Short mmCIF file of C-alpha atoms and ligand atoms in Angstrom, two decimals:
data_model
loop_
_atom_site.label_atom_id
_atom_site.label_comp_id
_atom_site.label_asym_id
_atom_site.label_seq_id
_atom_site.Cartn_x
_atom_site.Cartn_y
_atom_site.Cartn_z
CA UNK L 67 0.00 0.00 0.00
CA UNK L 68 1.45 3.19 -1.14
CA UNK L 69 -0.34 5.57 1.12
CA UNK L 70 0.25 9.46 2.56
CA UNK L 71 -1.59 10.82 6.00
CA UNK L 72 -2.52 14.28 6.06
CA UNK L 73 -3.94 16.43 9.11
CA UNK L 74 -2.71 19.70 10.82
CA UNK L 75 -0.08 19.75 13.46
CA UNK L 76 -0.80 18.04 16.14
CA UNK L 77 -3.71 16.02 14.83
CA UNK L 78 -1.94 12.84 15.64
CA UNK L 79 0.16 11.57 12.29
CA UNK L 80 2.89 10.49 13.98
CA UNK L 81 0.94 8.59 16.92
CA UNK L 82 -1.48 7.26 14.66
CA UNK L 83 1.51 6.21 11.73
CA UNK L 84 3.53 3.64 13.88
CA UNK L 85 0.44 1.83 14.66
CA UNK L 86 -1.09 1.49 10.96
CA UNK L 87 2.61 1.41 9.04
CA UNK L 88 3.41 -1.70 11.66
CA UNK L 89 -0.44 -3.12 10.92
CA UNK L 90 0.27 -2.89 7.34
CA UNK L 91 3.78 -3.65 7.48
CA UNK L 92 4.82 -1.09 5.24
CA UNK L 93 7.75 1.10 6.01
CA UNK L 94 7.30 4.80 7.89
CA UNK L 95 8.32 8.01 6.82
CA UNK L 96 8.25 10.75 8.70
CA UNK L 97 9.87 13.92 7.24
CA UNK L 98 10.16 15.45 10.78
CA UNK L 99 11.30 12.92 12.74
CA UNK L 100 14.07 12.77 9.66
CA UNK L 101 14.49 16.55 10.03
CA UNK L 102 14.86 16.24 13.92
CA UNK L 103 17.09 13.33 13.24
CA UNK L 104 19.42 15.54 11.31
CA UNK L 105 19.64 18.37 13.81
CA UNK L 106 20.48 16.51 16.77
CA UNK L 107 23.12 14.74 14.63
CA UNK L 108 24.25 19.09 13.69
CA UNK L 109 24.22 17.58 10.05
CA UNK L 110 24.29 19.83 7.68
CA UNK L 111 21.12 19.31 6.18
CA UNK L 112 20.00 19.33 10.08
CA UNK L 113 21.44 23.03 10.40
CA UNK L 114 19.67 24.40 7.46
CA UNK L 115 16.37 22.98 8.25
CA UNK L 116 16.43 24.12 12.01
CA UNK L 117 15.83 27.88 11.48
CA UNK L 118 12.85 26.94 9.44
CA UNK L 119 11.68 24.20 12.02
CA UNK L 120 12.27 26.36 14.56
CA UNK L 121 10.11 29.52 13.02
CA UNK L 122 7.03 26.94 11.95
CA UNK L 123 7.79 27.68 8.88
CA UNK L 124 8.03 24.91 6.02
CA UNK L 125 11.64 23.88 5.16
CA UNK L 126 12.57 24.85 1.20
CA UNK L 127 11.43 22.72 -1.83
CA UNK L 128 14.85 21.96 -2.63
CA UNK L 129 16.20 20.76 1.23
CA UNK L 130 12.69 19.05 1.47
CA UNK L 131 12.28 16.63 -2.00
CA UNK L 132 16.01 15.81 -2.01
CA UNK L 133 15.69 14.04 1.22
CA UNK L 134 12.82 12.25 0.04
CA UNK L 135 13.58 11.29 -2.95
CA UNK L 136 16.63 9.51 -1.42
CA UNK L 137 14.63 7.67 1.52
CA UNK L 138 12.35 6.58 -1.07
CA UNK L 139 15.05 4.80 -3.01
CA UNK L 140 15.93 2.90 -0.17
CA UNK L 141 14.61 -0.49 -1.21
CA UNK L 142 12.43 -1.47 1.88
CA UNK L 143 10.09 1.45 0.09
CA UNK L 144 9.51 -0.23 -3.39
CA UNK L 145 6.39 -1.85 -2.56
CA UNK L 146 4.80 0.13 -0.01
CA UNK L 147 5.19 3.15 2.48
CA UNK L 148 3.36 5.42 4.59
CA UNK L 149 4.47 9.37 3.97
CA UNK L 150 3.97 11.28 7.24
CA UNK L 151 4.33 15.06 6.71
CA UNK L 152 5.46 14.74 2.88
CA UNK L 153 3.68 16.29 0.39
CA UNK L 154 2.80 19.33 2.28
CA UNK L 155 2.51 21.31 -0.29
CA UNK L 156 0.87 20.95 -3.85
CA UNK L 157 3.97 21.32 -5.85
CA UNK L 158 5.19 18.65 -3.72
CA UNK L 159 2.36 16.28 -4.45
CA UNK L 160 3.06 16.67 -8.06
CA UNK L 161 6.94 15.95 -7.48
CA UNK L 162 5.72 12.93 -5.83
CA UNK L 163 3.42 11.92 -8.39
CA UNK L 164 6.05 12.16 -10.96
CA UNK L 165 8.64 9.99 -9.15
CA UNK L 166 6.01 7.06 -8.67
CA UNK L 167 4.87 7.79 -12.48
CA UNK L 168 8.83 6.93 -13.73
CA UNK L 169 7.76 3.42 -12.08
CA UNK L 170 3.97 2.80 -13.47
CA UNK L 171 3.13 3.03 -9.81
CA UNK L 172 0.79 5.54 -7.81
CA UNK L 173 -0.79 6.22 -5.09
CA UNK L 174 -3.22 4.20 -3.45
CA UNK L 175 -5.12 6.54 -0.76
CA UNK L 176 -3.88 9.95 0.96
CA UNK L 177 -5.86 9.23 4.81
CA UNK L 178 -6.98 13.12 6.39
CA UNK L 179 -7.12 13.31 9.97
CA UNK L 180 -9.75 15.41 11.21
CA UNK L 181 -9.30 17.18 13.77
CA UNK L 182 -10.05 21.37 14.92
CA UNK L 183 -7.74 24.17 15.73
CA UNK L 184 -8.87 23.91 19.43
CA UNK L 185 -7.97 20.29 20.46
CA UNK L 186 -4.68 21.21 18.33
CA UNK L 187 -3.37 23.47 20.51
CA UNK L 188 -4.33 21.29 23.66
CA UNK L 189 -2.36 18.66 22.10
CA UNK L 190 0.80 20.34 20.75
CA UNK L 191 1.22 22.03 24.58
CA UNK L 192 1.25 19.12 26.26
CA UNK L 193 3.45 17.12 23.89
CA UNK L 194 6.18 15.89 24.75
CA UNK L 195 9.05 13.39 23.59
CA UNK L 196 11.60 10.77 24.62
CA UNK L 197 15.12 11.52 23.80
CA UNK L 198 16.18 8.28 23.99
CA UNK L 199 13.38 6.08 21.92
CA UNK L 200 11.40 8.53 20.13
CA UNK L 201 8.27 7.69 21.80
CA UNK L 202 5.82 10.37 22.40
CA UNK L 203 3.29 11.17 25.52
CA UNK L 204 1.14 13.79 26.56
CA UNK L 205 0.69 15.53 30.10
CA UNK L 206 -2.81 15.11 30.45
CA UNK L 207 -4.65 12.26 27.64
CA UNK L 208 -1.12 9.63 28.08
CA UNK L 209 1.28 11.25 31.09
CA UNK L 210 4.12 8.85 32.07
CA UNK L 211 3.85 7.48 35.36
CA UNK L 212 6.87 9.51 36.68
CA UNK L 213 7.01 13.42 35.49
CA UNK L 214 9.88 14.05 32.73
CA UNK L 215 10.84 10.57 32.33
CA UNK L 216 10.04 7.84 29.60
CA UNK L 217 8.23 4.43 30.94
CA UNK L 218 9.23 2.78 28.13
CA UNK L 219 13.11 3.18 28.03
CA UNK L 220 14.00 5.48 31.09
CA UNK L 221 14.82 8.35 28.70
CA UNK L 222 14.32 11.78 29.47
CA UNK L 223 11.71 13.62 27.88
CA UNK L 224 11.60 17.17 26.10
CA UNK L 225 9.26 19.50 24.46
CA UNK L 226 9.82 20.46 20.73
CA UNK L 227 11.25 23.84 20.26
CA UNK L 228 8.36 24.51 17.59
CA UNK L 229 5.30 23.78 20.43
CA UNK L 230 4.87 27.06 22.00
CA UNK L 231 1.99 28.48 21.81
CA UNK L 232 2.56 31.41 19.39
CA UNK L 233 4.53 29.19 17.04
CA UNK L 234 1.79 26.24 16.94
CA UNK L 235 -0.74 29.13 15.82
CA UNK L 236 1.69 29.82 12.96
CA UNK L 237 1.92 26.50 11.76
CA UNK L 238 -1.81 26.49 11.53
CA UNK L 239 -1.80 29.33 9.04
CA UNK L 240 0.99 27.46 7.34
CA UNK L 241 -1.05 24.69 7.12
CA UNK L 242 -4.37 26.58 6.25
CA UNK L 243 -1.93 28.38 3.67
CA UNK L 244 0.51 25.57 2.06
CA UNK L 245 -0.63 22.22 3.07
CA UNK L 246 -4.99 22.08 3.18
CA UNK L 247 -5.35 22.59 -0.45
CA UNK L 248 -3.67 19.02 -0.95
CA UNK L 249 -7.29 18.35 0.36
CA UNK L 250 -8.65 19.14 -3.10
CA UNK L 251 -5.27 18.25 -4.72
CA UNK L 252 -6.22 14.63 -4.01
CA UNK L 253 -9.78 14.95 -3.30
CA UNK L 254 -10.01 15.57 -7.09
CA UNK L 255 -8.21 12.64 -7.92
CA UNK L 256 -10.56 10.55 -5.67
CA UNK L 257 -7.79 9.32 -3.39
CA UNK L 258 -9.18 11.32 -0.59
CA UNK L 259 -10.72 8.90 2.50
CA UNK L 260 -11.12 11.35 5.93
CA UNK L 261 -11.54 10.10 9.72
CA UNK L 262 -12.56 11.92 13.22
CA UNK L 263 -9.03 11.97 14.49
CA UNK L 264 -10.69 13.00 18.52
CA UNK L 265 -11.32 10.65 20.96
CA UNK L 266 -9.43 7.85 22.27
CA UNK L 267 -5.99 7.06 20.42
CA UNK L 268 -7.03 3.36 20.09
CA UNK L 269 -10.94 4.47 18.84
CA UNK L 270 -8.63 6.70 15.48
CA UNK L 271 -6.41 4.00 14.50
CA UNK L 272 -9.69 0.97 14.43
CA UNK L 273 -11.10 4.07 12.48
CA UNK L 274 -7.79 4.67 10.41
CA UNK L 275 -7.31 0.82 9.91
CA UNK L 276 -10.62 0.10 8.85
CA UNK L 277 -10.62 2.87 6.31
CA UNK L 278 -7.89 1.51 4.78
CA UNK L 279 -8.48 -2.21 4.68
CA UNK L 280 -9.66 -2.16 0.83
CA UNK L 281 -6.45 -0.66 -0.07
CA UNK L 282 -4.03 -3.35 0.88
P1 AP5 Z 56 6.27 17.57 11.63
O1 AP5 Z 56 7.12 16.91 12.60
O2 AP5 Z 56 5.66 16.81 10.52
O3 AP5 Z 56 5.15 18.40 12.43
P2 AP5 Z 56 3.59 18.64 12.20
O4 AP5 Z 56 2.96 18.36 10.90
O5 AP5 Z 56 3.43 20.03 12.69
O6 AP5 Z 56 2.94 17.58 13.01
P3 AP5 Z 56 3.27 17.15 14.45
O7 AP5 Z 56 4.37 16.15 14.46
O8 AP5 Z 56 3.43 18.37 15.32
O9 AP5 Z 56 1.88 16.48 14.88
P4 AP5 Z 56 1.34 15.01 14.62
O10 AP5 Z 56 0.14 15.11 13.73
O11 AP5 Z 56 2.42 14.06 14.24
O12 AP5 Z 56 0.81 14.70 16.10
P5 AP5 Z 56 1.35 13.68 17.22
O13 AP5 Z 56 1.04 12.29 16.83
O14 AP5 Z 56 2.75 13.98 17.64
O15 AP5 Z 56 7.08 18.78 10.97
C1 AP5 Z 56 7.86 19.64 11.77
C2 AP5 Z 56 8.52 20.68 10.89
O16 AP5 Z 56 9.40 20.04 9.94
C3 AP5 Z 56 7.58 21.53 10.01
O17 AP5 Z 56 7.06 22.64 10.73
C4 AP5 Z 56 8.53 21.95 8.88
O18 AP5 Z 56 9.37 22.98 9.30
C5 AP5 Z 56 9.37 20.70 8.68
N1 AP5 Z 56 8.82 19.80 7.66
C6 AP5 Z 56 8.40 18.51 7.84
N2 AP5 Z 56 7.97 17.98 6.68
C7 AP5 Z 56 8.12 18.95 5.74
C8 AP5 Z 56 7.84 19.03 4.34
N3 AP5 Z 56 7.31 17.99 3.67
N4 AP5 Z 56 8.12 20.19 3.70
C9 AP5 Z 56 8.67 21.23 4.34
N5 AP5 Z 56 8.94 21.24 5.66
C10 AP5 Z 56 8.67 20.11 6.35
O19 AP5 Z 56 0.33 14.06 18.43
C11 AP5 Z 56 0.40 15.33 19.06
C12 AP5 Z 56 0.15 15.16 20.59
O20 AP5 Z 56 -1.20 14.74 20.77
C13 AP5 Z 56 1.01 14.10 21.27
O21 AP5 Z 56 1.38 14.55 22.56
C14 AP5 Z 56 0.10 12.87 21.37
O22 AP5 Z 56 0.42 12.08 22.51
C15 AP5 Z 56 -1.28 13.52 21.50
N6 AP5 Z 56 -2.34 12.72 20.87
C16 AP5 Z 56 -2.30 12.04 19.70
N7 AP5 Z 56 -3.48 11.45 19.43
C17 AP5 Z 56 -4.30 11.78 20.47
C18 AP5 Z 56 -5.65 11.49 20.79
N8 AP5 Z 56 -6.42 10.70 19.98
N9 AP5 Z 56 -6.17 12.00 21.93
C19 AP5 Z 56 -5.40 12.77 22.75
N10 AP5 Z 56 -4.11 13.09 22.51
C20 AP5 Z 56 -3.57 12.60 21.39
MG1 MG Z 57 4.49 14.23 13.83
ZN1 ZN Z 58 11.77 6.33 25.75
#
């Protein structure tokens, strides 16, 4: 299943993408978590995309599709993937569509998550992040048992630099500006399936999953 997940910050991508890549057994890509990768390795690609990061502001075409295009050549991608935060933007989508064109392949669904600006915010300003494994909790809807510390691996836990509160409202008007009209981008070419991302984490991803099924 070639598929892409779509939704504003904070509407649960990256939660809800370990859960149906692993249930689907397709490989995950996650152009932040690469991004973040990068700049606590002080790559260079990591220093040039920070400033941008940092500012919730979209990183530039050119940084953005070159690291893609390079993860997607990785072999473990041929048959199957699930894009988290790539295309998020229409030009993009079409650079995307082009690549998988060269093979005869294309997309097989693009899943929204539905969510509003509201429960956004509540979600973004509680995030926060295990240094160590990557795994990522929530002070109030999935705390860890002991306050700043991972359950899972012991790690110490962080908040992003881009979750304060003024820069999460900017990324929603980046999103509103750059990323929503994907919406019709692929709505047009009937690839579009949306779900209620609110409620329970378990509750989206039985939603996600089954909305997906016919696609595999
Ligand atoms: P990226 O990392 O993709 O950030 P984003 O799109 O803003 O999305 P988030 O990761 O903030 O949210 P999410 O939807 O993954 O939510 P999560 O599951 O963590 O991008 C960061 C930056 O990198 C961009 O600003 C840009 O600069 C750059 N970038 C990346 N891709 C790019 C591209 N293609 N082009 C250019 N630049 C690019 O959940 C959020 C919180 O909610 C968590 O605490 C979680 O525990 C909690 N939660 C999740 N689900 C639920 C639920 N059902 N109920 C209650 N809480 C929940
Ligand atoms: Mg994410
Ligand atoms: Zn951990």
């Amino acid at each position: 299943m070639r598929l892409v997940l779509v939704g504003p910050p904070g509407a649960g991508k990256g939660t809800q993408a370990q859960f149906i890549a692993s249930n689907f057994a397709i490989p995950k890509i996650s152009t932040g978590d690469i991004f973040r990768g990068n700049v606590s390795e002080g790559t260079q690609l990591g220093l040039e995309a920070k400033k941008y990061m940092d500012a919730g502001d979209l990183v530039p075409d050119e940084v953005t599709i070159g690291m893609v295009r390079e993860r997607l050549r990785d072999p473990d991608s041929a048959e199957g993937f699930l894009l988290d935060g790539f295309p998020r933007n229409v030009h993009q989508a079409e650079v995307l569509d082009g690549w998988l064109g060269e093979h005869s392949a294309s997309l097989d669904v693009v899943l929204e998550l539905v969510v509003d600006d509201d429960e956004v915010v509540r979600r973004l300003s509680g995030r926060r992040t295990c240094r160590r494994c990557g795994h990522v909790w929530h002070l109030d809807f999935d705390p860890p048992v002991r306050d700043g510390v991972c359950d899972r691996c012991g790690g110490e836990l962080f908040q992003r630099d881009d979750d304060r509160e003024e820069t999460i409202r900017h990324r929603l008007e980046v999103y509103a500006d750059q990323t929503s009209p994907l919406i019709g981008y692929y709505g047009d070419r009937g690839l579009l399936r949306g779900v209620d991302a609110t409620g329970p984490v378990e509750d989206v991803t039985e939603r996600a999953i089954n909305a997906l099924r016919r696609f595999e």
